[in-house]
């Protein structure tokens, strides 16, 4: 999640637009009143998202989107694929070029980007760079899902999109799709992993639980082998120590106020942060011991406000008898692997990619 402290796009409203609007409103009192209603902002994370009272949502282009054809020096082919044209659900696929020279099939990693459920895209340059690097160094095929965003599409829409993406993969593989053969032919469907960072990690976890609760078939063709949760975005009404006391630098990707805003925009209307989508350990949530989860890797950033909540979640998984591997990355904060906003970001990102590669091949 990009920093809410970044300056707003200076071109957010052009001077020409403001000038023409002023002229028209001067001669139309009713339009002036309507415009005032439209300009009332109910929620805002500076530079990232602005929600108006009339329901309009604005997302400044703070992070550039790039084409899948952007040249890569890492030996990876990337292409966009349409999952559902009617709902505009699509994904970006990354395949190591070396896969063409191997007879061995590669793990399939289905990835969900971060952004508090409200911003972000599979086309964002920072994710294109990170996932190109991950596919190359971890030697895996990656399907990065561009799910629908809140508040226009509140949870559980993103979870639905994740499950629909998996069902599409299964259907295309079963049908022997010629269109998708260029990447499916390199995938070991019995070595499927779900992964994501921040809100994307939350989505990966919820899709994984649905797979084992019957919402998505877990068959020999599509067998979930593991889940990788990078700084998973969870919350709760009661604050943790790191949420209350972790001092965040000016370039922090996630502060407590930003986190609260994301949850207000993403959760079902009227829900609190103790809703099961947000607080997995709250009373009334599905008990971890009753869930059939595969091996889980939890990547924690030492300077992240989510640190203590992530560690609490990992410990709860272990106590529930689940296989969990927890790695804490020192000296970095939230989204360090995509924003490179800490001095140690690069080296810690390479460490994390190495750990993910080992997890995929264990």
mmCIF file with all atom_site columns, N, CA, C and O in Angstrom, residues 11-43:
data_model
loop_
_atom_site.group_PDB
_atom_site.id
_atom_site.type_symbol
_atom_site.label_atom_id
_atom_site.label_alt_id
_atom_site.label_comp_id
_atom_site.label_asym_id
_atom_site.label_entity_id
_atom_site.label_seq_id
_atom_site.pdbx_PDB_ins_code
_atom_site.Cartn_x
_atom_site.Cartn_y
_atom_site.Cartn_z
_atom_site.occupancy
_atom_site.B_iso_or_equiv
_atom_site.pdbx_formal_charge
_atom_site.auth_seq_id
_atom_site.auth_comp_id
_atom_site.auth_asym_id
_atom_site.auth_atom_id
_atom_site.pdbx_PDB_model_num
ATOM 1   N N  . UNK A 1 11 ? -2.123  17.414 -10.947 1.00 0.00 ? 11 UNK A N  1
ATOM 2   C CA . UNK A 1 11 ? -3.055  17.534 -12.066 1.00 0.00 ? 11 UNK A CA 1
ATOM 3   C C  . UNK A 1 11 ? -4.423  16.979 -11.740 1.00 0.00 ? 11 UNK A C  1
ATOM 4   O O  . UNK A 1 11 ? -5.213  16.705 -12.622 1.00 0.00 ? 11 UNK A O  1
ATOM 5   N N  . UNK A 1 12 ? -4.668  16.779 -10.437 1.00 0.00 ? 12 UNK A N  1
ATOM 6   C CA . UNK A 1 12 ? -5.919  16.125 -10.033 1.00 0.00 ? 12 UNK A CA 1
ATOM 7   C C  . UNK A 1 12 ? -7.130  16.861 -10.604 1.00 0.00 ? 12 UNK A C  1
ATOM 8   O O  . UNK A 1 12 ? -8.087  16.280 -11.038 1.00 0.00 ? 12 UNK A O  1
ATOM 9   N N  . UNK A 1 13 ? -7.121  18.200 -10.569 1.00 0.00 ? 13 UNK A N  1
ATOM 10  C CA . UNK A 1 13 ? -8.144  19.004 -11.238 1.00 0.00 ? 13 UNK A CA 1
ATOM 11  C C  . UNK A 1 13 ? -7.407  20.012 -12.113 1.00 0.00 ? 13 UNK A C  1
ATOM 12  O O  . UNK A 1 13 ? -6.606  20.787 -11.605 1.00 0.00 ? 13 UNK A O  1
ATOM 13  N N  . UNK A 1 14 ? -7.675  20.041 -13.344 1.00 0.00 ? 14 UNK A N  1
ATOM 14  C CA . UNK A 1 14 ? -7.004  20.994 -14.222 1.00 0.00 ? 14 UNK A CA 1
ATOM 15  C C  . UNK A 1 14 ? -7.582  22.377 -14.010 1.00 0.00 ? 14 UNK A C  1
ATOM 16  O O  . UNK A 1 14 ? -8.746  22.546 -13.654 1.00 0.00 ? 14 UNK A O  1
ATOM 17  N N  . UNK A 1 15 ? -6.755  23.400 -14.230 1.00 0.00 ? 15 UNK A N  1
ATOM 18  C CA . UNK A 1 15 ? -7.213  24.774 -14.055 1.00 0.00 ? 15 UNK A CA 1
ATOM 19  C C  . UNK A 1 15 ? -8.324  25.106 -15.040 1.00 0.00 ? 15 UNK A C  1
ATOM 20  O O  . UNK A 1 15 ? -9.236  25.874 -14.734 1.00 0.00 ? 15 UNK A O  1
ATOM 21  N N  . UNK A 1 16 ? -8.245  24.501 -16.223 1.00 0.00 ? 16 UNK A N  1
ATOM 22  C CA . UNK A 1 16 ? -9.280  24.754 -17.221 1.00 0.00 ? 16 UNK A CA 1
ATOM 23  C C  . UNK A 1 16 ? -10.635 24.253 -16.734 1.00 0.00 ? 16 UNK A C  1
ATOM 24  O O  . UNK A 1 16 ? -11.652 24.918 -16.892 1.00 0.00 ? 16 UNK A O  1
ATOM 25  N N  . UNK A 1 17 ? -10.642 23.083 -16.141 1.00 0.00 ? 17 UNK A N  1
ATOM 26  C CA . UNK A 1 17 ? -11.897 22.530 -15.616 1.00 0.00 ? 17 UNK A CA 1
ATOM 27  C C  . UNK A 1 17 ? -12.491 23.446 -14.554 1.00 0.00 ? 17 UNK A C  1
ATOM 28  O O  . UNK A 1 17 ? -13.681 23.737 -14.533 1.00 0.00 ? 17 UNK A O  1
ATOM 29  N N  . UNK A 1 18 ? -11.629 23.911 -13.626 1.00 0.00 ? 18 UNK A N  1
ATOM 30  C CA . UNK A 1 18 ? -12.114 24.759 -12.552 1.00 0.00 ? 18 UNK A CA 1
ATOM 31  C C  . UNK A 1 18 ? -12.657 26.075 -13.106 1.00 0.00 ? 18 UNK A C  1
ATOM 32  O O  . UNK A 1 18 ? -13.662 26.606 -12.625 1.00 0.00 ? 18 UNK A O  1
ATOM 33  N N  . UNK A 1 19 ? -11.993 26.614 -14.108 1.00 0.00 ? 19 UNK A N  1
ATOM 34  C CA . UNK A 1 19 ? -12.423 27.871 -14.704 1.00 0.00 ? 19 UNK A CA 1
ATOM 35  C C  . UNK A 1 19 ? -13.787 27.719 -15.354 1.00 0.00 ? 19 UNK A C  1
ATOM 36  O O  . UNK A 1 19 ? -14.704 28.523 -15.140 1.00 0.00 ? 19 UNK A O  1
ATOM 37  N N  . UNK A 1 20 ? -13.961 26.676 -16.168 1.00 0.00 ? 20 UNK A N  1
ATOM 38  C CA . UNK A 1 20 ? -15.235 26.447 -16.854 1.00 0.00 ? 20 UNK A CA 1
ATOM 39  C C  . UNK A 1 20 ? -16.343 26.149 -15.842 1.00 0.00 ? 20 UNK A C  1
ATOM 40  O O  . UNK A 1 20 ? -17.482 26.575 -16.005 1.00 0.00 ? 20 UNK A O  1
ATOM 41  N N  . UNK A 1 21 ? -16.010 25.408 -14.791 1.00 0.00 ? 21 UNK A N  1
ATOM 42  C CA . UNK A 1 21 ? -17.015 25.095 -13.775 1.00 0.00 ? 21 UNK A CA 1
ATOM 43  C C  . UNK A 1 21 ? -17.489 26.358 -13.078 1.00 0.00 ? 21 UNK A C  1
ATOM 44  O O  . UNK A 1 21 ? -18.674 26.540 -12.798 1.00 0.00 ? 21 UNK A O  1
ATOM 45  N N  . UNK A 1 22 ? -16.542 27.264 -12.790 1.00 0.00 ? 22 UNK A N  1
ATOM 46  C CA . UNK A 1 22 ? -16.885 28.507 -12.110 1.00 0.00 ? 22 UNK A CA 1
ATOM 47  C C  . UNK A 1 22 ? -17.840 29.341 -12.953 1.00 0.00 ? 22 UNK A C  1
ATOM 48  O O  . UNK A 1 22 ? -18.791 29.951 -12.447 1.00 0.00 ? 22 UNK A O  1
ATOM 49  N N  . UNK A 1 23 ? -17.596 29.387 -14.276 1.00 0.00 ? 23 UNK A N  1
ATOM 50  C CA . UNK A 1 23 ? -18.457 30.151 -15.174 1.00 0.00 ? 23 UNK A CA 1
ATOM 51  C C  . UNK A 1 23 ? -19.871 29.587 -15.179 1.00 0.00 ? 23 UNK A C  1
ATOM 52  O O  . UNK A 1 23 ? -20.855 30.313 -15.056 1.00 0.00 ? 23 UNK A O  1
ATOM 53  N N  . UNK A 1 24 ? -19.987 28.264 -15.319 1.00 0.00 ? 24 UNK A N  1
ATOM 54  C CA . UNK A 1 24 ? -21.308 27.650 -15.414 1.00 0.00 ? 24 UNK A CA 1
ATOM 55  C C  . UNK A 1 24 ? -22.081 27.765 -14.110 1.00 0.00 ? 24 UNK A C  1
ATOM 56  O O  . UNK A 1 24 ? -23.290 27.998 -14.106 1.00 0.00 ? 24 UNK A O  1
ATOM 57  N N  . UNK A 1 25 ? -21.401 27.627 -12.990 1.00 0.00 ? 25 UNK A N  1
ATOM 58  C CA . UNK A 1 25 ? -22.096 27.677 -11.709 1.00 0.00 ? 25 UNK A CA 1
ATOM 59  C C  . UNK A 1 25 ? -22.567 29.083 -11.375 1.00 0.00 ? 25 UNK A C  1
ATOM 60  O O  . UNK A 1 25 ? -23.546 29.266 -10.649 1.00 0.00 ? 25 UNK A O  1
ATOM 61  N N  . UNK A 1 26 ? -21.861 30.064 -11.904 1.00 0.00 ? 26 UNK A N  1
ATOM 62  C CA . UNK A 1 26 ? -22.227 31.440 -11.635 1.00 0.00 ? 26 UNK A CA 1
ATOM 63  C C  . UNK A 1 26 ? -23.622 31.747 -12.158 1.00 0.00 ? 26 UNK A C  1
ATOM 64  O O  . UNK A 1 26 ? -24.338 32.596 -11.644 1.00 0.00 ? 26 UNK A O  1
ATOM 65  N N  . UNK A 1 27 ? -24.037 31.013 -13.203 1.00 0.00 ? 27 UNK A N  1
ATOM 66  C CA . UNK A 1 27 ? -25.320 31.269 -13.839 1.00 0.00 ? 27 UNK A CA 1
ATOM 67  C C  . UNK A 1 27 ? -26.354 30.200 -13.489 1.00 0.00 ? 27 UNK A C  1
ATOM 68  O O  . UNK A 1 27 ? -27.423 30.192 -14.059 1.00 0.00 ? 27 UNK A O  1
ATOM 69  N N  . UNK A 1 28 ? -26.017 29.290 -12.572 1.00 0.00 ? 28 UNK A N  1
ATOM 70  C CA . UNK A 1 28 ? -26.941 28.203 -12.274 1.00 0.00 ? 28 UNK A CA 1
ATOM 71  C C  . UNK A 1 28 ? -26.873 27.859 -10.788 1.00 0.00 ? 28 UNK A C  1
ATOM 72  O O  . UNK A 1 28 ? -26.106 26.988 -10.384 1.00 0.00 ? 28 UNK A O  1
ATOM 73  N N  . UNK A 1 29 ? -27.648 28.536 -9.946  1.00 0.00 ? 29 UNK A N  1
ATOM 74  C CA . UNK A 1 29 ? -27.621 28.275 -8.488  1.00 0.00 ? 29 UNK A CA 1
ATOM 75  C C  . UNK A 1 29 ? -27.911 26.823 -8.137  1.00 0.00 ? 29 UNK A C  1
ATOM 76  O O  . UNK A 1 29 ? -27.327 26.267 -7.206  1.00 0.00 ? 29 UNK A O  1
ATOM 77  N N  . UNK A 1 30 ? -28.825 26.195 -8.886  1.00 0.00 ? 30 UNK A N  1
ATOM 78  C CA . UNK A 1 30 ? -29.160 24.792 -8.593  1.00 0.00 ? 30 UNK A CA 1
ATOM 79  C C  . UNK A 1 30 ? -27.964 23.899 -8.848  1.00 0.00 ? 30 UNK A C  1
ATOM 80  O O  . UNK A 1 30 ? -27.654 23.010 -8.060  1.00 0.00 ? 30 UNK A O  1
ATOM 81  N N  . UNK A 1 31 ? -27.244 24.166 -9.932  1.00 0.00 ? 31 UNK A N  1
ATOM 82  C CA . UNK A 1 31 ? -26.036 23.386 -10.230 1.00 0.00 ? 31 UNK A CA 1
ATOM 83  C C  . UNK A 1 31 ? -24.981 23.618 -9.165  1.00 0.00 ? 31 UNK A C  1
ATOM 84  O O  . UNK A 1 31 ? -24.231 22.719 -8.809  1.00 0.00 ? 31 UNK A O  1
ATOM 85  N N  . UNK A 1 32 ? -24.917 24.852 -8.640  1.00 0.00 ? 32 UNK A N  1
ATOM 86  C CA . UNK A 1 32 ? -23.944 25.169 -7.605  1.00 0.00 ? 32 UNK A CA 1
ATOM 87  C C  . UNK A 1 32 ? -24.196 24.319 -6.374  1.00 0.00 ? 32 UNK A C  1
ATOM 88  O O  . UNK A 1 32 ? -23.277 23.772 -5.768  1.00 0.00 ? 32 UNK A O  1
ATOM 89  N N  . UNK A 1 33 ? -25.436 24.158 -5.975  1.00 0.00 ? 33 UNK A N  1
ATOM 90  C CA . UNK A 1 33 ? -25.795 23.336 -4.820  1.00 0.00 ? 33 UNK A CA 1
ATOM 91  C C  . UNK A 1 33 ? -25.473 21.863 -5.075  1.00 0.00 ? 33 UNK A C  1
ATOM 92  O O  . UNK A 1 33 ? -24.961 21.171 -4.200  1.00 0.00 ? 33 UNK A O  1
ATOM 93  N N  . UNK A 1 34 ? -25.776 21.408 -6.289  1.00 0.00 ? 34 UNK A N  1
ATOM 94  C CA . UNK A 1 34 ? -25.479 20.025 -6.647  1.00 0.00 ? 34 UNK A CA 1
ATOM 95  C C  . UNK A 1 34 ? -23.984 19.763 -6.595  1.00 0.00 ? 34 UNK A C  1
ATOM 96  O O  . UNK A 1 34 ? -23.531 18.735 -6.096  1.00 0.00 ? 34 UNK A O  1
ATOM 97  N N  . UNK A 1 35 ? -23.221 20.715 -7.089  1.00 0.00 ? 35 UNK A N  1
ATOM 98  C CA . UNK A 1 35 ? -21.762 20.551 -7.107  1.00 0.00 ? 35 UNK A CA 1
ATOM 99  C C  . UNK A 1 35 ? -21.199 20.496 -5.692  1.00 0.00 ? 35 UNK A C  1
ATOM 100 O O  . UNK A 1 35 ? -20.288 19.729 -5.402  1.00 0.00 ? 35 UNK A O  1
ATOM 101 N N  . UNK A 1 36 ? -21.778 21.326 -4.793  1.00 0.00 ? 36 UNK A N  1
ATOM 102 C CA . UNK A 1 36 ? -21.319 21.307 -3.410  1.00 0.00 ? 36 UNK A CA 1
ATOM 103 C C  . UNK A 1 36 ? -21.555 19.945 -2.781  1.00 0.00 ? 36 UNK A C  1
ATOM 104 O O  . UNK A 1 36 ? -20.717 19.432 -2.030  1.00 0.00 ? 36 UNK A O  1
ATOM 105 N N  . UNK A 1 37 ? -22.691 19.329 -3.111  1.00 0.00 ? 37 UNK A N  1
ATOM 106 C CA . UNK A 1 37 ? -22.979 17.998 -2.588  1.00 0.00 ? 37 UNK A CA 1
ATOM 107 C C  . UNK A 1 37 ? -21.976 16.982 -3.128  1.00 0.00 ? 37 UNK A C  1
ATOM 108 O O  . UNK A 1 37 ? -21.505 16.106 -2.409  1.00 0.00 ? 37 UNK A O  1
ATOM 109 N N  . UNK A 1 38 ? -21.665 17.140 -4.423  1.00 0.00 ? 38 UNK A N  1
ATOM 110 C CA . UNK A 1 38 ? -20.734 16.205 -5.066  1.00 0.00 ? 38 UNK A CA 1
ATOM 111 C C  . UNK A 1 38 ? -19.329 16.331 -4.485  1.00 0.00 ? 38 UNK A C  1
ATOM 112 O O  . UNK A 1 38 ? -18.585 15.359 -4.436  1.00 0.00 ? 38 UNK A O  1
ATOM 113 N N  . UNK A 1 39 ? -18.967 17.537 -4.056  1.00 0.00 ? 39 UNK A N  1
ATOM 114 C CA . UNK A 1 39 ? -17.601 17.758 -3.595  1.00 0.00 ? 39 UNK A CA 1
ATOM 115 C C  . UNK A 1 39 ? -17.396 17.407 -2.126  1.00 0.00 ? 39 UNK A C  1
ATOM 116 O O  . UNK A 1 39 ? -16.286 17.508 -1.621  1.00 0.00 ? 39 UNK A O  1
ATOM 117 N N  . UNK A 1 40 ? -18.455 17.031 -1.416  1.00 0.00 ? 40 UNK A N  1
ATOM 118 C CA . UNK A 1 40 ? -18.297 16.630 -0.019  1.00 0.00 ? 40 UNK A CA 1
ATOM 119 C C  . UNK A 1 40 ? -17.603 15.273 0.032   1.00 0.00 ? 40 UNK A C  1
ATOM 120 O O  . UNK A 1 40 ? -18.085 14.289 -0.530  1.00 0.00 ? 40 UNK A O  1
ATOM 121 N N  . UNK A 1 41 ? -16.463 15.235 0.695   1.00 0.00 ? 41 UNK A N  1
ATOM 122 C CA . UNK A 1 41 ? -15.650 14.017 0.762   1.00 0.00 ? 41 UNK A CA 1
ATOM 123 C C  . UNK A 1 41 ? -15.930 13.310 2.084   1.00 0.00 ? 41 UNK A C  1
ATOM 124 O O  . UNK A 1 41 ? -15.825 13.907 3.158   1.00 0.00 ? 41 UNK A O  1
ATOM 125 N N  . UNK A 1 42 ? -16.282 12.031 2.006   1.00 0.00 ? 42 UNK A N  1
ATOM 126 C CA . UNK A 1 42 ? -16.597 11.271 3.217   1.00 0.00 ? 42 UNK A CA 1
ATOM 127 C C  . UNK A 1 42 ? -15.402 10.488 3.737   1.00 0.00 ? 42 UNK A C  1
ATOM 128 O O  . UNK A 1 42 ? -15.279 10.260 4.935   1.00 0.00 ? 42 UNK A O  1
ATOM 129 N N  . UNK A 1 43 ? -14.540 10.013 2.834   1.00 0.00 ? 43 UNK A N  1
ATOM 130 C CA . UNK A 1 43 ? -13.341 9.276  3.237   1.00 0.00 ? 43 UNK A CA 1
ATOM 131 C C  . UNK A 1 43 ? -12.204 9.642  2.287   1.00 0.00 ? 43 UNK A C  1
ATOM 132 O O  . UNK A 1 43 ? -12.427 9.806  1.086   1.00 0.00 ? 43 UNK A O  1
#
